[in-house]
C-alpha positions as a printed NumPy array, in Angstrom:
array([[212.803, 188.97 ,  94.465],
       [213.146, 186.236,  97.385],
       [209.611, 184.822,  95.853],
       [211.015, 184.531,  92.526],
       [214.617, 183.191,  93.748],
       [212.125, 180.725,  95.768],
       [210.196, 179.65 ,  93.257],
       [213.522, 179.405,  90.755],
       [214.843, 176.752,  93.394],
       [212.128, 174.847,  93.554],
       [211.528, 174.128,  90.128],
       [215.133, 173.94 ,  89.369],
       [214.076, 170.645,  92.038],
       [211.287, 169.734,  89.942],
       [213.354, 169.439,  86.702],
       [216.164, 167.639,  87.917],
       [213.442, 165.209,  89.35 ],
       [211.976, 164.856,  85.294],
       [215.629, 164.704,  84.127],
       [215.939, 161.963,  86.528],
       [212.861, 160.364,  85.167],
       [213.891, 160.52 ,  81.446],
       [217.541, 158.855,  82.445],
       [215.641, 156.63 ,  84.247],
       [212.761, 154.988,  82.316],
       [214.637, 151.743,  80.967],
       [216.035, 150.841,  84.647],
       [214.813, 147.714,  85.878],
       [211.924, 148.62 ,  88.801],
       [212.217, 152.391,  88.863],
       [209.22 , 154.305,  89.74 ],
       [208.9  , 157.422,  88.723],
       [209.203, 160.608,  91.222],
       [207.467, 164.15 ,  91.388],
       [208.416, 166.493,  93.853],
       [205.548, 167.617,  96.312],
       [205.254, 171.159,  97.059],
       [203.363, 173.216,  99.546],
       [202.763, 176.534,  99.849],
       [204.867, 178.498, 102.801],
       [202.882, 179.828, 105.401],
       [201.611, 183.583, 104.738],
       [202.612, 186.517, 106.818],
       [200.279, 189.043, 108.141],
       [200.629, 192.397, 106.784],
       [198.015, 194.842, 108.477],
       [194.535, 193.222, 107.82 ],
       [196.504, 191.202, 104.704],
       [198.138, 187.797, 104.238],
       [200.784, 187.823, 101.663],
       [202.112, 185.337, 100.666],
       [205.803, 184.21 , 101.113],
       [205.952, 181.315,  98.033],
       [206.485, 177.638,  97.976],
       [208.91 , 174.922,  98.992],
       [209.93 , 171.537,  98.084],
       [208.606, 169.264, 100.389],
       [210.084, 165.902,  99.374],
       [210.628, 163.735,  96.164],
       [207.831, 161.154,  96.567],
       [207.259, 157.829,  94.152],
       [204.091, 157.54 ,  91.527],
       [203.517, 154.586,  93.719],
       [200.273, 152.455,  93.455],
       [200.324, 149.939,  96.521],
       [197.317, 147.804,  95.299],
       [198.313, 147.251,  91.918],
       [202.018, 146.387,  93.456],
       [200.557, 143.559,  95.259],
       [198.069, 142.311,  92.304],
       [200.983, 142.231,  89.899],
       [202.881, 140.01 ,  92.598],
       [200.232, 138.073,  93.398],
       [199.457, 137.302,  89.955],
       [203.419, 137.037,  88.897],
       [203.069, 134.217,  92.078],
       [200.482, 132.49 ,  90.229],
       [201.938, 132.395,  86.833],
       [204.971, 131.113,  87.994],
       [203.507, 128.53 ,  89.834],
       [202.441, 126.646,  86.848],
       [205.464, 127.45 ,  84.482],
       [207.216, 124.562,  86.08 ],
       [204.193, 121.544,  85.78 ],
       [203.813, 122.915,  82.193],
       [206.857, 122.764,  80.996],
       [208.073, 119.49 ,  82.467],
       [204.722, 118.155,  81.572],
       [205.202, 119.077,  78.072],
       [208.267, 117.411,  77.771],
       [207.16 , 114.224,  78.801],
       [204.151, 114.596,  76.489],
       [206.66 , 115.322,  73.862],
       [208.057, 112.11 ,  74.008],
       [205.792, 109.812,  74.552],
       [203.928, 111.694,  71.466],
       [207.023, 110.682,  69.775],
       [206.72 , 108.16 ,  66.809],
       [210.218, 107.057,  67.529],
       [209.286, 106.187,  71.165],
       [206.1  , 105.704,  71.97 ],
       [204.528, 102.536,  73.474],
       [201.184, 102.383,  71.386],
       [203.015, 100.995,  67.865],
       [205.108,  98.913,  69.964],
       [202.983,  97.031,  72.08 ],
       [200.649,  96.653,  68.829],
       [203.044,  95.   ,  66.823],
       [204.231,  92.78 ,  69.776],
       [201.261,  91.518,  70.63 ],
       [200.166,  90.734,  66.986],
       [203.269,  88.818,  66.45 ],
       [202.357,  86.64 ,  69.58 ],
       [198.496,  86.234,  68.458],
       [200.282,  85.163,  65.032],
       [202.745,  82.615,  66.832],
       [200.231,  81.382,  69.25 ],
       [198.436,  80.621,  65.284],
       [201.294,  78.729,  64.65 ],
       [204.029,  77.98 ,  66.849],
       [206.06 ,  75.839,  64.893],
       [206.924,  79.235,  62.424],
       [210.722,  79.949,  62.734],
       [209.918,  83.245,  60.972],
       [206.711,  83.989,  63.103],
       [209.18 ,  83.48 ,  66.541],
       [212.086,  85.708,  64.958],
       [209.623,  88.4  ,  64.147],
       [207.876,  87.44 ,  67.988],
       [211.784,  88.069,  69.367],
       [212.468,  91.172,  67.075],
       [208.98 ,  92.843,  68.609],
       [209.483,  91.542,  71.914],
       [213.797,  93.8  ,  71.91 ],
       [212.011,  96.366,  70.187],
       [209.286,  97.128,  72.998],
       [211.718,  96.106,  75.658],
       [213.99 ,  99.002,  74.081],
       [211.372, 101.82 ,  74.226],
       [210.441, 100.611,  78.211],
       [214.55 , 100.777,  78.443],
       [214.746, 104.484,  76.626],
       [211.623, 105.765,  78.761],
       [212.936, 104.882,  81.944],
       [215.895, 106.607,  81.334],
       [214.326, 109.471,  80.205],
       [211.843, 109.998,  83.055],
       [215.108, 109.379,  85.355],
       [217.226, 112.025,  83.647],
       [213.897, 114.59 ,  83.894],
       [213.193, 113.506,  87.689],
       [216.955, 114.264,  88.022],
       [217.102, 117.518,  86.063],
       [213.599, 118.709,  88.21 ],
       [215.585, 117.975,  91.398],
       [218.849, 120.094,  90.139],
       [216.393, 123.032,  88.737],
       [214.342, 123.015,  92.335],
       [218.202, 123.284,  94.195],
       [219.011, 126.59 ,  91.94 ],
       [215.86 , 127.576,  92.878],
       [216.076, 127.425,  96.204],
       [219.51 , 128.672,  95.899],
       [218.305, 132.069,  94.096],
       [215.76 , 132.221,  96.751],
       [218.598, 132.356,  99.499],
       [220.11 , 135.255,  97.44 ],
       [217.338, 137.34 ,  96.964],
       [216.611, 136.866, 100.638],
       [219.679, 138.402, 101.643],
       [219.752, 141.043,  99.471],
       [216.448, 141.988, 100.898],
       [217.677, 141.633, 104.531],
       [219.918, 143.925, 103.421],
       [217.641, 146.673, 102.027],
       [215.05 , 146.113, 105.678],
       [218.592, 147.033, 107.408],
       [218.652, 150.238, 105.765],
       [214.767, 151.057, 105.848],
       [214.624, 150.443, 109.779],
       [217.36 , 153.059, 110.253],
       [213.905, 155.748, 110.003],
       [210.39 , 155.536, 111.401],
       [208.303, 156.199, 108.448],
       [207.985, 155.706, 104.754],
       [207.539, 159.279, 103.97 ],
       [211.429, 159.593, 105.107],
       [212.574, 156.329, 103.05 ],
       [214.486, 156.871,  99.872],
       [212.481, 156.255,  96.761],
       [215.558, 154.61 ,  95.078],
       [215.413, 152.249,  98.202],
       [211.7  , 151.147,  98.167],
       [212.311, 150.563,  94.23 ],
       [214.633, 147.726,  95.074],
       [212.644, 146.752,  98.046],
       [209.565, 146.106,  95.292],
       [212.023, 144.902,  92.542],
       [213.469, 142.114,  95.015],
       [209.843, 141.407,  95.874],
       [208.809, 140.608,  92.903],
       [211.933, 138.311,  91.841],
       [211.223, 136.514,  94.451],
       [207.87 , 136.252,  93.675],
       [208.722, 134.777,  90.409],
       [210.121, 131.674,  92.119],
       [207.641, 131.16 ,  94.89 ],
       [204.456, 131.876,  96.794],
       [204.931, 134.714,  99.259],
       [203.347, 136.201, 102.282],
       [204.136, 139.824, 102.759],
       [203.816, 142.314, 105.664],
       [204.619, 146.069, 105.5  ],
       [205.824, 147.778, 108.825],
       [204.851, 151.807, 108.858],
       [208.633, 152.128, 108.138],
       [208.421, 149.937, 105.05 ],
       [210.456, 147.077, 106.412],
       [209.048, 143.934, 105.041],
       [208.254, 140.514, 106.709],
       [208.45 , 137.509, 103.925],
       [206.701, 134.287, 104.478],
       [206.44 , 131.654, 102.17 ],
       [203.257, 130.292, 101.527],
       [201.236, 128.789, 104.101],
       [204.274, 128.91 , 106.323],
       [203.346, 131.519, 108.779],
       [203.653, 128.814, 112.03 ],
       [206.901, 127.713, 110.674],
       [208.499, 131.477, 110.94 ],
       [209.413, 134.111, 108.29 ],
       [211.953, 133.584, 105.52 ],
       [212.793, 137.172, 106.136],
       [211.961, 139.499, 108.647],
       [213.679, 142.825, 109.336],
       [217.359, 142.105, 108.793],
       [216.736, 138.629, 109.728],
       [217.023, 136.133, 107.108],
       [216.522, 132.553, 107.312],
       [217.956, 129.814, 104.57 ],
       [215.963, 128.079, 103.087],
       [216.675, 124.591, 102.585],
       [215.114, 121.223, 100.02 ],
       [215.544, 117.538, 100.824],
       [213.92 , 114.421,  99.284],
       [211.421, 113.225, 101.966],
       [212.847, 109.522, 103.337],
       [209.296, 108.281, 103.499],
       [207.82 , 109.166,  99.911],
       [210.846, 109.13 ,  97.172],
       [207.98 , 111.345,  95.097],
       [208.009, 114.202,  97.412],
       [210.085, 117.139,  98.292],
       [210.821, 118.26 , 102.098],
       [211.4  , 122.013, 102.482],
       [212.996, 123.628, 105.619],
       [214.352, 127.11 , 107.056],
       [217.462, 126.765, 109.081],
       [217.985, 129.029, 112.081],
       [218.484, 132.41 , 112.326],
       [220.464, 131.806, 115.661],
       [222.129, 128.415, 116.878],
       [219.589, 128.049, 119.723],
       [216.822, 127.868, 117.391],
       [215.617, 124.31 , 115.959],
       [215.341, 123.735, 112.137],
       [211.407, 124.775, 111.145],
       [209.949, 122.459, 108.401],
       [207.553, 123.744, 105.87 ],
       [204.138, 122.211, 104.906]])
């Protein structure tokens, strides 16, 4: 009977764990569970060894590290280029444009001055000369501000970046709080590594990331090639991470971390 009431609890475990699974299986970064059981240990009876059932171990995650790390890595990659394509595209867009491209334009103005240059005493030949010359001078006028407004709307998309980078940062100092508070991952929640992954990977979405595992499953976070400049996150320590235009090269964007403590000096990225 205490096998059987044994065995009852454990897979009265095991069922909530599926249930849990099932209720589960639309929420953003779960992994699914099992519950590991071993055997208990057998008891001698004469020159016998009966044994004395099973018990629930733990509730472990259907985890698989490597793929983890090759769907960040290529989630880093693809997000990379979403960016360069996209603004690319728009600027290919319009100068694609029939309305404002510079091909037509410059054609027709430079035909109307081989025509005056024909014959320069033509009042018509100069008005169309004039009319080609405000039209091409328009589309330089409309480009301009176009590439202005894109360079400006790159800059404001690159600060919400940054800014969403800051947020998931903290969050994620938040969840390494919790995960050093034990010694090993085998005693971590498996709700808590799920957002642990699922803030990894956001974060990967938005920029290149080094990442280091401690046996507990507290996670170091550097960006990039940034390793000598310090980590973005490490334990509960979070750094901010900060974007300036560089003051030599208007073209080019400057990227910081600010202290962790006020004794510390600003680190600047490559």
């Amino acid at each position: 009977l205490s096998l059987g009431s044994s065995a009852i609890g454990v897979y009265k475990q095991a069922l909530a764990t599926v249930s849990n699974n099932i209720a589960n299986v639309n929420s953003d970064g779960y992994s699914r569970q099992v519950v590991a059981i071993n055997q208990n240990q057998p008891v001698q009876a004469g020159t016998a060894f009966l044994g004395t059932g099973a018990r629930g171990v733990a509730v472990e995650r259907q985890f698989d590290k490597f793929g983890e790390n090759q769907l960040r890595g290529s989630t880093r990659d693809l997000a990379a280029q979403k960016p360069l394509v996209e603004y690319a595209g728009r600027i290919l867009d319009r100068f694609a444009s029939k309305d404002s491209a510079l091909s037509g334009a410059l054609d027709n103005f430079f035909s109307a001055l081989g025509a005056l240059g024909a014959d320069a005493s033509s009042l018509a030949l100069r008005e169309i000369a004039l009319s080609d010359a405000a039209l091409l001078a328009d589309r330089f006028g409309a480009l301009d501000t176009f590439l202005t407004s894109q360079g400006e709307a790159s800059e404001t998309d690159l600060s919400n970046t940054v800014s969403e980078i800051n947020a998931l940062a903290v969050e994620l100092g938040g969840v390494n709080l919790k995960l050093g508070r034990k010694d090993a991952l085998s005693k971590q929640a498996p709700g808590l590594l799920d957002e642990r992954d699922r803030l990894l990977r956001e974060l990967a979405e938005k920029v290149r990331l080094e990442v280091t595992e401690a046996p507990s499953g507290v996670v170091t976070v550097r960006l990039g090639a940034s390793a000598g400049a310090g980590a973005l996150v490490e334990g509960a320590e979070v750094r901010t991470l900060g974007v300036q235009l560089d003051p030599i090269a208007e073209d080019r964007i400057g990227f910081y971390l600010e202290p962790s403590q006020p004794s510390q000096g600003r680190m600047a990225l490559a």
